[in-house]
Short mmCIF file of C-alpha atoms in Angstrom, two decimals:
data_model
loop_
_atom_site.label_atom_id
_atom_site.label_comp_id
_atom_site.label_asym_id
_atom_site.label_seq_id
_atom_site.Cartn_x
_atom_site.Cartn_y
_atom_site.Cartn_z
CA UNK A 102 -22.80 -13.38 22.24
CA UNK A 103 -19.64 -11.26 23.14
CA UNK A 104 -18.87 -9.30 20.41
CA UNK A 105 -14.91 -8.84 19.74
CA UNK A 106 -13.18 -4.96 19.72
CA UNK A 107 -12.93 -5.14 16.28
CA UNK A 108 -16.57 -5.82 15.43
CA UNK A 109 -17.40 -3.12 18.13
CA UNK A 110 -19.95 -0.33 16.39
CA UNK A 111 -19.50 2.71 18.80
CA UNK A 112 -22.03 5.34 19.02
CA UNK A 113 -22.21 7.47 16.34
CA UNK A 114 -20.16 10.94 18.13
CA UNK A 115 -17.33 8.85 18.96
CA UNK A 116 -17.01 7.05 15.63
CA UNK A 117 -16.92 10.34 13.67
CA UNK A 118 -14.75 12.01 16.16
CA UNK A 119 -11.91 9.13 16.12
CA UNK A 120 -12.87 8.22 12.56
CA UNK A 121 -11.84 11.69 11.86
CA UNK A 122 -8.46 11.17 14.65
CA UNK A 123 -7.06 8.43 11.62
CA UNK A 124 -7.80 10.94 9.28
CA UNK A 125 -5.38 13.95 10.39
CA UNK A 126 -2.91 10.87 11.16
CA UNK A 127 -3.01 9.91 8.26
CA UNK A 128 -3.48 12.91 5.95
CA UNK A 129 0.06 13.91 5.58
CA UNK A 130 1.05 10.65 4.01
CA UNK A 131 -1.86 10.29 1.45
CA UNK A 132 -1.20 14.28 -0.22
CA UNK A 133 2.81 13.96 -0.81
CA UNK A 134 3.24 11.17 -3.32
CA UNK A 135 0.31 13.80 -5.67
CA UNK A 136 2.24 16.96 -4.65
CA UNK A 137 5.49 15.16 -5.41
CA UNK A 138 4.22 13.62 -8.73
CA UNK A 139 2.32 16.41 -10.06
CA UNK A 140 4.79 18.65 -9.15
CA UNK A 141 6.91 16.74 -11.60
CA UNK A 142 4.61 16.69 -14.27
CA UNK A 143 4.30 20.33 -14.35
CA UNK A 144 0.96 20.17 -13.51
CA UNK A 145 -1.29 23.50 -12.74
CA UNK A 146 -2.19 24.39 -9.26
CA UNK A 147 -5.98 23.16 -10.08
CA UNK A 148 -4.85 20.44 -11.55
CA UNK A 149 -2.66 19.23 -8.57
CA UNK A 150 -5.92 19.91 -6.23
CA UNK A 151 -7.77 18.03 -8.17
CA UNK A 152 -4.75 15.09 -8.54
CA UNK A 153 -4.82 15.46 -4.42
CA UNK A 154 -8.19 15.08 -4.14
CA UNK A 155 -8.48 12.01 -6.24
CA UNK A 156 -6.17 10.24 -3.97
CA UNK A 157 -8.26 11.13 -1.44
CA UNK A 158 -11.14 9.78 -2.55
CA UNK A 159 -9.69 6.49 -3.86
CA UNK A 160 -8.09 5.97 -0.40
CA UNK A 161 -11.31 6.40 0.82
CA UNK A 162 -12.82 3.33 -1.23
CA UNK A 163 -9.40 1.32 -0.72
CA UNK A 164 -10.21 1.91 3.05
CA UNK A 165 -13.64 0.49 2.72
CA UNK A 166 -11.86 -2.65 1.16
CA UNK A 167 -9.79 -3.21 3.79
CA UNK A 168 -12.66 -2.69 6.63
CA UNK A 169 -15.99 -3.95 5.26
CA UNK A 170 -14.70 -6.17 2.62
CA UNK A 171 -16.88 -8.47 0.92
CA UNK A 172 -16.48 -12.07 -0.13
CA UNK A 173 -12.69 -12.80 0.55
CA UNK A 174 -11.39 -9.73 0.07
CA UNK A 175 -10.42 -7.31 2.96
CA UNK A 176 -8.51 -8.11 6.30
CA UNK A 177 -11.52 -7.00 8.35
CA UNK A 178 -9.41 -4.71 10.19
CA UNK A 179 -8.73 -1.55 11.49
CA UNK A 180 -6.59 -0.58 8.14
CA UNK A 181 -6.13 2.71 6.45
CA UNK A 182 -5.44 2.50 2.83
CA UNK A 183 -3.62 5.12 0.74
CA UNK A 184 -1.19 5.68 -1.44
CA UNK A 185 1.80 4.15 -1.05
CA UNK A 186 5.38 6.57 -0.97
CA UNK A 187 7.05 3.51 -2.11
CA UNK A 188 5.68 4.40 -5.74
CA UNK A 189 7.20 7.68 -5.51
CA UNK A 190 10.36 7.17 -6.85
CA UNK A 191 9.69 4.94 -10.14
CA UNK A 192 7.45 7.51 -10.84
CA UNK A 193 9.03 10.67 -10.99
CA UNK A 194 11.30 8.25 -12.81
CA UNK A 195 8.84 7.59 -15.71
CA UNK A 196 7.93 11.14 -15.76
CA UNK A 197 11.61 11.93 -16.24
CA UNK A 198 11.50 9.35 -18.85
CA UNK A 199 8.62 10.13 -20.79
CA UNK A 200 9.25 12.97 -24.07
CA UNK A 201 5.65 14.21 -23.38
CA UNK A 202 4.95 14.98 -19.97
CA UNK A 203 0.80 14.96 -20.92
CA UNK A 204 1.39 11.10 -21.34
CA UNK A 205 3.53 10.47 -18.35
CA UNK A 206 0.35 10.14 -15.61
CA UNK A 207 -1.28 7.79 -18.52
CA UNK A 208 1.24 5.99 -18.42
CA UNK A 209 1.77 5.70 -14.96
CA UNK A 210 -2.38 4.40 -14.41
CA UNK A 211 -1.29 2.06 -16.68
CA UNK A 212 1.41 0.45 -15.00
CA UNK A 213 -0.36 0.60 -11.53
CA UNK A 214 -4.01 -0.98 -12.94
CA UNK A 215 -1.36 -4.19 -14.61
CA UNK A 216 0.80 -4.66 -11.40
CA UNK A 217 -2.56 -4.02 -9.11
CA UNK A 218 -4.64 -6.97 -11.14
CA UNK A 219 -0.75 -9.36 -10.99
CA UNK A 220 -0.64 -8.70 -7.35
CA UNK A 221 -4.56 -10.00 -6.95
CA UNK A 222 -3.55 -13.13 -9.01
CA UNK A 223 0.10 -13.65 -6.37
CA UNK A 224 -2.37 -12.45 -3.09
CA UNK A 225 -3.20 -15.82 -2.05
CA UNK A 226 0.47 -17.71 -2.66
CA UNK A 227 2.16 -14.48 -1.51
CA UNK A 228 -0.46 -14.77 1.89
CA UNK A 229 1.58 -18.16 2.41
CA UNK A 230 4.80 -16.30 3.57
CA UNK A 231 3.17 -15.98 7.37
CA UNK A 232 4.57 -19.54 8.70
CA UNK A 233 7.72 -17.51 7.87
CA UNK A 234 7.03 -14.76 10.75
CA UNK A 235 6.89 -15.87 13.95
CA UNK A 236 7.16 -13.78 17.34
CA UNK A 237 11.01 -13.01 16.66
CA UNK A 238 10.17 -12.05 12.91
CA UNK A 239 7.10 -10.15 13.50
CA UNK A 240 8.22 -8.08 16.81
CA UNK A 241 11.45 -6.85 14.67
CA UNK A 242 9.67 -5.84 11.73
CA UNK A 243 6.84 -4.07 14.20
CA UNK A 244 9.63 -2.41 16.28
CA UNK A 245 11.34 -1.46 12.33
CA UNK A 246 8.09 0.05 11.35
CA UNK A 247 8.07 2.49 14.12
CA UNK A 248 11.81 3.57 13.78
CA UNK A 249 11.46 4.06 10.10
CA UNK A 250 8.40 6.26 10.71
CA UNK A 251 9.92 8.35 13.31
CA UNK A 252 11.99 10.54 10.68
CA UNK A 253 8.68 11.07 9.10
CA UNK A 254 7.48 12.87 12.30
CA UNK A 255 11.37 14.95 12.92
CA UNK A 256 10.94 16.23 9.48
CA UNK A 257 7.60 17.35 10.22
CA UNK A 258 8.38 19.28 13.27
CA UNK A 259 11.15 21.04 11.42
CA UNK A 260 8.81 22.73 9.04
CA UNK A 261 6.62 22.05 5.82
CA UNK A 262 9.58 23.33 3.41
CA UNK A 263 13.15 21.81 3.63
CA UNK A 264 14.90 24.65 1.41
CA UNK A 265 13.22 27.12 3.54
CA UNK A 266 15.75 29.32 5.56
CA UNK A 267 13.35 28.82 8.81
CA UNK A 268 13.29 25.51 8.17
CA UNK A 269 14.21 23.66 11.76
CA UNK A 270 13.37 26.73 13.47
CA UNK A 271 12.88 27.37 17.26
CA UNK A 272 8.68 28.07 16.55
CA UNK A 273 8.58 25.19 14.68
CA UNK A 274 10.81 23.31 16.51
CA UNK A 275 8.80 24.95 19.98
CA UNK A 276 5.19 24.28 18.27
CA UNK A 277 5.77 20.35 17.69
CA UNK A 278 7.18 19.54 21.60
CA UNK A 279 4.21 21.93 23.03
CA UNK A 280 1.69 19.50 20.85
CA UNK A 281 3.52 16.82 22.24
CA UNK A 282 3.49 17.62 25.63
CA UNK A 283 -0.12 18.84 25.59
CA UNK A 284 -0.69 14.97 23.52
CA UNK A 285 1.06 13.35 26.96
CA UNK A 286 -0.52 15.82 29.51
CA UNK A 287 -3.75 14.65 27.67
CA UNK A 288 -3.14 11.26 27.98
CA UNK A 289 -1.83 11.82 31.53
CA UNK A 290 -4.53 13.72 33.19
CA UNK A 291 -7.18 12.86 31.28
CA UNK A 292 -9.84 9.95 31.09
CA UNK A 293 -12.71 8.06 28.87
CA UNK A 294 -13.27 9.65 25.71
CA UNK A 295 -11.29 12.40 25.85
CA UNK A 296 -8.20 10.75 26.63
CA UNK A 297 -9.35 8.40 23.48
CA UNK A 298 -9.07 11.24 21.28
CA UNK A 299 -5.72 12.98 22.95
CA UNK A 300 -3.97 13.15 19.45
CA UNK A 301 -6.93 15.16 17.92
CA UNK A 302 -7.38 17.57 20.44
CA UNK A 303 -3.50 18.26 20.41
CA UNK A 304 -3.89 18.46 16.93
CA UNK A 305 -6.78 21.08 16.86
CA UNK A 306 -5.11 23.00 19.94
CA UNK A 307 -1.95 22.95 18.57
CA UNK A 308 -3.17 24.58 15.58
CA UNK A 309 -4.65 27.18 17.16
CA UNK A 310 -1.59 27.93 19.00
CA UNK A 311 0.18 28.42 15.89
CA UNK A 312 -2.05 30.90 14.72
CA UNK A 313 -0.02 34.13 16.31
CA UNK A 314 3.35 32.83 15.27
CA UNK A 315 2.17 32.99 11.49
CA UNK A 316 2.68 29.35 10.87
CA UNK A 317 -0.86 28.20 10.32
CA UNK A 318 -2.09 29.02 7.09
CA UNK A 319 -5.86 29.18 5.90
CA UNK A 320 -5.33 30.25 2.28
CA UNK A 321 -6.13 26.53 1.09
CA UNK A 322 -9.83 26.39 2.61
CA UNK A 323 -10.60 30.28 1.05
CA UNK A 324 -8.94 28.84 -2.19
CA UNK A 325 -10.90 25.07 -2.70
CA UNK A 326 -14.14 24.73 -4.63
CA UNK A 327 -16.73 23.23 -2.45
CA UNK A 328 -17.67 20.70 -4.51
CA UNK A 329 -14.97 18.40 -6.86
CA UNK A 330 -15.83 14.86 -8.75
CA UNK A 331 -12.38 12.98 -9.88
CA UNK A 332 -14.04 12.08 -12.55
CA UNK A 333 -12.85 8.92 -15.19
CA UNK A 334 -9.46 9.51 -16.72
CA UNK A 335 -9.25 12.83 -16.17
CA UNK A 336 -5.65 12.92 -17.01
CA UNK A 337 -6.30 10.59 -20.18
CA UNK A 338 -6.91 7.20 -21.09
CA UNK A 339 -4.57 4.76 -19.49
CA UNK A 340 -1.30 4.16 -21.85
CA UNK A 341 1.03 0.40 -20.91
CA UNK A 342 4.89 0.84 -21.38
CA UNK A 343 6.18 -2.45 -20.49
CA UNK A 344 9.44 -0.94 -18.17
CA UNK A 345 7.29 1.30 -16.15
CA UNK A 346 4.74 -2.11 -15.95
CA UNK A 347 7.99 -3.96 -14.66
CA UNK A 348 9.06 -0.91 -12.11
CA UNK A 349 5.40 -0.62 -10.44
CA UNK A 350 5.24 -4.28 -9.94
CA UNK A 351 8.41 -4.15 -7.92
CA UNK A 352 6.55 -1.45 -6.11
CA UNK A 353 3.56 -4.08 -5.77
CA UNK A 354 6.19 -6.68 -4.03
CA UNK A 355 7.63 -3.97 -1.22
CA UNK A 356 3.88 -2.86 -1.17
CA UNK A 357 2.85 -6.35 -0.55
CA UNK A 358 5.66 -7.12 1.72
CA UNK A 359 5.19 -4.04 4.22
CA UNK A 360 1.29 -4.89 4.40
CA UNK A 361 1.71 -8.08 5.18
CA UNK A 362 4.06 -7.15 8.04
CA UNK A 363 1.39 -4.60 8.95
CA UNK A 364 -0.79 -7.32 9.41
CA UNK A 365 0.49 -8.84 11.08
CA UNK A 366 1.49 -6.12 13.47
CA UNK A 367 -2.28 -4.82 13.72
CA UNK A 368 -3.38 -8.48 14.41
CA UNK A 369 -1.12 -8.27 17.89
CA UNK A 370 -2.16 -5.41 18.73
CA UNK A 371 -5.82 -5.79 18.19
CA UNK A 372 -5.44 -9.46 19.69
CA UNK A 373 -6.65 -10.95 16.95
CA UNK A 374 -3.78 -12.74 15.20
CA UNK A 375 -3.56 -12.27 11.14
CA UNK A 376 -3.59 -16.23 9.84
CA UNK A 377 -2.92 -17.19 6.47
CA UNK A 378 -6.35 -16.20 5.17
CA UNK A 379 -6.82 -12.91 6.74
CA UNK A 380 -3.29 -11.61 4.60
CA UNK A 381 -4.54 -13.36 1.51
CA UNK A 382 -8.13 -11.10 2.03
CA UNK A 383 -6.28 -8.03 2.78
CA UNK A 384 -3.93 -8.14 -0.05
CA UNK A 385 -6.70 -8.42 -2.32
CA UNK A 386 -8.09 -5.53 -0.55
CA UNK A 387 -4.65 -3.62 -1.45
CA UNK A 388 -4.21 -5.08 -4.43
CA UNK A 389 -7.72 -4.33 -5.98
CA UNK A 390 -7.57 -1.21 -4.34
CA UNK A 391 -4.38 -0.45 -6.48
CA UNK A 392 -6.20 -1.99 -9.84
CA UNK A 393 -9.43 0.29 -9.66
CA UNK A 394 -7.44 3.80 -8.01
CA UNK A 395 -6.13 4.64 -11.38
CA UNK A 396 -9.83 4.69 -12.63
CA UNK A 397 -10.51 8.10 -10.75
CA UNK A 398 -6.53 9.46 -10.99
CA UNK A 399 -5.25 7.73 -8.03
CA UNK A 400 -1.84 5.93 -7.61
CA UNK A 401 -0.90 2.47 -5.74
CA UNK A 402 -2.62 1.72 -2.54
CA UNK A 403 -1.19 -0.16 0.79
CA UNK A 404 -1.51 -0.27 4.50
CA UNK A 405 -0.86 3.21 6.34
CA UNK A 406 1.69 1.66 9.30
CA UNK A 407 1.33 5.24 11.57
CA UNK A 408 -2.55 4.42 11.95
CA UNK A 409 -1.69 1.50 13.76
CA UNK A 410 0.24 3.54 16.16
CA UNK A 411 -3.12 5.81 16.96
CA UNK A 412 -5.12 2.03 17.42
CA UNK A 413 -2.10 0.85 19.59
CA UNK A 414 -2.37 4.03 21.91
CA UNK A 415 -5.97 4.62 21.55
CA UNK A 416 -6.76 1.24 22.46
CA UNK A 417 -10.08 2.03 19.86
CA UNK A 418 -10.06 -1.54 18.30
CA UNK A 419 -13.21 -1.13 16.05
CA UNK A 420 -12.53 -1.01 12.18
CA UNK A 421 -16.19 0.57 11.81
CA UNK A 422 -14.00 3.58 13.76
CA UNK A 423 -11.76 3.08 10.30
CA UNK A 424 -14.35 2.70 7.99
CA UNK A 425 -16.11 6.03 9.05
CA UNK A 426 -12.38 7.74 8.32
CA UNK A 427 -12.94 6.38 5.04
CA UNK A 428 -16.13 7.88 4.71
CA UNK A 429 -14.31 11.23 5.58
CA UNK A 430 -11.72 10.50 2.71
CA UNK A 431 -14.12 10.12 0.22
CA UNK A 432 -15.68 12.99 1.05
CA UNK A 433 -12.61 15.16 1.06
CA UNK A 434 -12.22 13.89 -2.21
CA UNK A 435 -15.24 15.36 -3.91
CA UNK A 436 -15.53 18.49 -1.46
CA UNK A 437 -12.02 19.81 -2.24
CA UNK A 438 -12.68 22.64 0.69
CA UNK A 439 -13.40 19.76 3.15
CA UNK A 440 -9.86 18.06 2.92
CA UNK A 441 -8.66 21.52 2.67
CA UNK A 442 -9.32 21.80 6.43
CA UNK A 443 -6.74 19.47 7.65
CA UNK A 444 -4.56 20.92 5.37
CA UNK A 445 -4.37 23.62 7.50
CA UNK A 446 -2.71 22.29 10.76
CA UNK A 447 0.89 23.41 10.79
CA UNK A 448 3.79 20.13 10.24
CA UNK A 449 5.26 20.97 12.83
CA UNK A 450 2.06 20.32 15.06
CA UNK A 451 1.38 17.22 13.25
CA UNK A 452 5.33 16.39 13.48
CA UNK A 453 4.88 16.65 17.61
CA UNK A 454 1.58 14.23 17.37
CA UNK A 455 3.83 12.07 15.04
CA UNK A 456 6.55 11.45 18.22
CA UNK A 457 3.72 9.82 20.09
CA UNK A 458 1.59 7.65 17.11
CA UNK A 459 5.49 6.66 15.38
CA UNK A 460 6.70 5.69 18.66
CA UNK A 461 3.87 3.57 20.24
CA UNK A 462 4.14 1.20 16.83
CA UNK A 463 7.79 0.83 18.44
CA UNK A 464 7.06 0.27 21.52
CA UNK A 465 4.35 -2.15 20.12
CA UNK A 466 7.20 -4.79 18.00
CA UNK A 467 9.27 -4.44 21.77
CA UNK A 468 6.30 -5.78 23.18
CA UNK A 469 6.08 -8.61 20.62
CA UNK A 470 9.57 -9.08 21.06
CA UNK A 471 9.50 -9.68 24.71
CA UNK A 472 7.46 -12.72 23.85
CA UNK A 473 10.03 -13.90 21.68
CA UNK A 474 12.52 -15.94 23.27
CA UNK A 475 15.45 -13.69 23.47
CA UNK A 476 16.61 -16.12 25.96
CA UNK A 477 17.86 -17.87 22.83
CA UNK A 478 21.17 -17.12 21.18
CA UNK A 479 19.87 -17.61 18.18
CA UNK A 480 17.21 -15.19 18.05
CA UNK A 481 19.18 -12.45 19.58
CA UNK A 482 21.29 -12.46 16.57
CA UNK A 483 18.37 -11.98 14.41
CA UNK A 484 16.84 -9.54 16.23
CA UNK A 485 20.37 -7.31 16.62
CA UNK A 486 21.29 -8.18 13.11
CA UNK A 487 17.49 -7.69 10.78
CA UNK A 488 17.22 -4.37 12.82
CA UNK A 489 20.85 -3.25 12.14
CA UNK A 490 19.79 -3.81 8.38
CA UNK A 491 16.57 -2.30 8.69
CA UNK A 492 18.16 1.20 9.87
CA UNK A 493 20.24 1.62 7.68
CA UNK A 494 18.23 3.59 5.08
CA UNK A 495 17.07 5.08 8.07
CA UNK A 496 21.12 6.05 9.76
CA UNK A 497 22.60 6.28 6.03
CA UNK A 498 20.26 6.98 2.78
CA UNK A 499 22.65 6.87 0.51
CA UNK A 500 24.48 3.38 1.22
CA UNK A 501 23.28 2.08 -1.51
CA UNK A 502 23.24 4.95 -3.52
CA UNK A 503 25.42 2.32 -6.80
CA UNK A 504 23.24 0.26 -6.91
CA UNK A 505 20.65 0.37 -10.16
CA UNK A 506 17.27 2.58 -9.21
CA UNK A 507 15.16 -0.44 -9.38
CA UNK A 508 16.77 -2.51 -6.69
CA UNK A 509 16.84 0.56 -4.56
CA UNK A 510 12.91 0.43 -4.33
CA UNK A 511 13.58 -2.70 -2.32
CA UNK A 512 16.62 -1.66 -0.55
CA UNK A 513 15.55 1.90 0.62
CA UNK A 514 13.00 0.62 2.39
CA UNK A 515 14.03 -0.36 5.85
CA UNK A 516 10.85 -2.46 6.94
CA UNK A 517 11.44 -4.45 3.49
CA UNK A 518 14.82 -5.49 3.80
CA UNK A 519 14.93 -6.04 7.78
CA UNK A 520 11.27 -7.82 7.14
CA UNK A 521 13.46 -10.18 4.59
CA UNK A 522 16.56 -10.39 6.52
CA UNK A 523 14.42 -11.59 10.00
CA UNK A 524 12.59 -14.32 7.62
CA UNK A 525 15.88 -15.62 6.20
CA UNK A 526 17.53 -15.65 9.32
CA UNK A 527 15.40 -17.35 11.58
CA UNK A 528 14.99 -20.20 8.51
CA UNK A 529 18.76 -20.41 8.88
CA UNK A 530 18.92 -20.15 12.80
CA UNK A 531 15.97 -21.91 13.45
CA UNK A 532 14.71 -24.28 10.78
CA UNK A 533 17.57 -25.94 8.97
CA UNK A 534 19.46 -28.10 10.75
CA UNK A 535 17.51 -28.39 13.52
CA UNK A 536 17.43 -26.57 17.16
CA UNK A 537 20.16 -25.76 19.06
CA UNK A 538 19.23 -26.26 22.87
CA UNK A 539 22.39 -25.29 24.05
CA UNK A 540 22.10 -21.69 22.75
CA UNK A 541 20.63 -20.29 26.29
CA UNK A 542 21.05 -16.86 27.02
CA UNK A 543 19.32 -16.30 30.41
CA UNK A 544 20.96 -13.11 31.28
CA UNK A 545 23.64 -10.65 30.14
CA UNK A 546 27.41 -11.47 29.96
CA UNK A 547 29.04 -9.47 32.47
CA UNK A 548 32.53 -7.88 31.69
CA UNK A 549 35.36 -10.35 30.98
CA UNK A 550 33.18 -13.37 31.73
CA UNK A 551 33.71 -16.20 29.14
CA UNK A 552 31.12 -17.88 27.31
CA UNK A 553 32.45 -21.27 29.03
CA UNK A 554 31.37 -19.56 32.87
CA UNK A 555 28.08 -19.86 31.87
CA UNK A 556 25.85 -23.04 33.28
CA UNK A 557 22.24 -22.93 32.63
CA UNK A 558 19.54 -25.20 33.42
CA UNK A 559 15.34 -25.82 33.54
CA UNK A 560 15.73 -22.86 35.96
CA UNK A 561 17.34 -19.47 36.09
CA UNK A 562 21.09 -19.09 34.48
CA UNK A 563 23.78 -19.06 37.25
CA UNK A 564 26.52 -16.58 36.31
CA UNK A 565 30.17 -17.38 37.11
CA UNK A 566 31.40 -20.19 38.99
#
């Protein structure tokens, strides 16, 4: 019996070496939302290791959800789970609100244990939404994904602080395109495994480069303990404040929303399409992820989107390849010194692997696209005008800088609203009402030719008269 890419078990080297591959992809993405956070609360620099390194560890077991899964919960993909930057926001805002910053991460757990065990309850009628995302739908959001993560990797290469006078320097701005040409020259001249694990070697290399320039620093491996347990409610026993209940579970929606798109994006590229009942398993994966995290000081939990940019260029389908990254998380997580190490490549190196991973999820939703019947008026316009919306957090951050905080949780994030503005436009375009045959686009207008020129029939479109 032929066993599918995703079910693959690879030998044991390459599982721990690309296992490890999601890990430094992903790394970045799981430490900011606890740096941010516990920055906010004031919180001591062992106290904010440890706060790191239980979100570590929790995406670690979230992962495991996601990739093993038991009973009907887990997509049974190659998903990273970690904490969500969507959360990041409502927050800082509770800890801004809250008279006694001790009680504000209490607080917080609270909120994201209610809207984690609500979103469980909504997984299955929320999983229903996928009739809604066809080709057109799902390429768009894909291709959004990508964009919106490709400031991610720009502010990476620039430098680790923003308020830093070298901060978009030449070295750093020199280090992340030599990792990204040594990533392509890699890919290029390479073959087999070690063209599998391109992104990792540029990642270690590039670090290593950085070494005479200053820029890599290895004061947080001689600094870690070696061995860390997040243990229970370390920050105190979870407290439930009804507004900051309502704010996370917006945060649950957006969360919900994006992983479902991610999905459904992973399913295409892994060629094996997420149905209804694979996004109803792996937002129960997310959602009971998010539930148990604040249990062992971790915040919400969703779908990493840049991992699926290392499976799309990898080509590594296996989410045993995932699940071993997970392994690595939760061990990072109680060996503070261990996740200490990736700690130490440079942003700017991991901003110059971030060009590659970002941009293959792009090039990824172009694909889908392609098989989306842009030969159709109709679905032009929803492609041109759901990625017009979807940039424009991206183009212009503060364009919605009146409206209240809450609805900018929804509205700052570009897969969200392009996600909901591809759904309701195809329902408008292409559901009610009916089809509209006549809407044939076959090939671009040329200059000055009228709509009326245009003749089209079963075969090619025949321009002009």
């Amino acid at each position: 019996m032929t066993v599918h890419p995703v079910d693959e078990k690879l030998p044991a080297l390459k599982m721990a070496t690309t296992g490890l591959q999601h890990v430094a992809a992903m790394y970045a993405g799981v430490v900011a939302p606890p740096l941010i956070v516990g920055a906010a609360v004031g919180l001591s620099p062992t106290e904010l290791t440890f706060l790191t390194g239980a979100c570590l560890f929790t995406a670690g077991l979230a992962t495991f959800l996601q990739t093993l899964g038991f009973w009907k919960i887990g997509a049974r993909l190659p998903f990273v789970n970690g904490v969500t930057f969507a959360g990041v926001a409502p927050m800082t805002a509770v800890v801004a609100s809250t008279k006694d910053r001790s009680d504000a991460l209490p607080v917080i757990f609270g909120a994201v244990m209610v809207a984690g065990v609500l979103g469980f309850v909504a997984a299955p009628f929320f999983s229903k939404a996928v009739r809604f995302f066809p080709p057109v739908v799902t390429g768009t959001v894909i291709t959004l994904i990508g964009v919106s993560l490709l400031p991610v990797a720009f502010g990476w290469a620039q430098g680790p602080d923003p308020a830093a006078h070298d901060y978009g320097s030449r070295t750093y701005l020199g280090l992340a395109a030599a990792t990204l040409v040594l990533v392509l020259l890699l890919r290029r001249f390479t073959r087999g495994f070690v063209k599998q694990i391109a992104v990792l070697l540029g990642l270690v290399i590039g670090t290593l480069v950085a070494i005479p320039f200053g820029v890599t620093d290895f004061g947080p491996v001689t600094d870690a303990d070696v061995v860390g347990f997040p243990t229970p409610f370390h920050f105190g026993a979870p407290q439930f404040q009804l507004a900051a209940i309502l704010s996370l579970c917006v945060v649950m929606v957006v969360s919900m929303t994006e992983s479902t798109a991610d999905m459904l994006a992973l399913g295409e590229i892994v060629e094996r399409p997420a149905d209804e009942r694979t996004i109803a398993a792996g937002l129960r994966a997310d959602t009971l992820g998010s539930a148990l995290s604040p249990l062992f000081n971790g915040f919400m939990c969703s779908a990493f989107a840049q991992n699926i940019g290392l499976v799309a260029m990898t080509r590594i389908r296996s989410r045993y390849v995932v699940a071993t990254g997970g392994g690595f998380l939760v061990l990072m997580g109680l060996c503070p010194m261990a996740a200490s190490l990736i700690a130490v490549v440079p942003r700017p190196v991991l901003g110059g692997a971030g060009v590659v991973l970002f941009g293959s999820v792009a090039a990824s939703g172009i694909q889908t696209l392609v098989r989306a019947g842009l030969e159709k008026d109709n679905n032009v316009l929803i492609v041109a005008v759901s990625l017009a919306v979807g940039i424009i957090p991206i183009t212009a951050p503060d364009f919605y800088h009146a409206f209240p905080q809450t609805a900018r949780i929804v509205l700052d994030s570009g897969i969200s609203t392009g996600c909901v503005a591809a759904v309701v436009l195809n329902l408008v375009f292409n559901h009610l009402g009916g089809h509209r045959d006549d809407d044939e686009v076959t090939a671009p207008m040329e200059p000055g030719e009228e709509i009326g020129d245009r003749r089209t029939g079963p075969g090619p479109a025949v321009v002009g008269a």
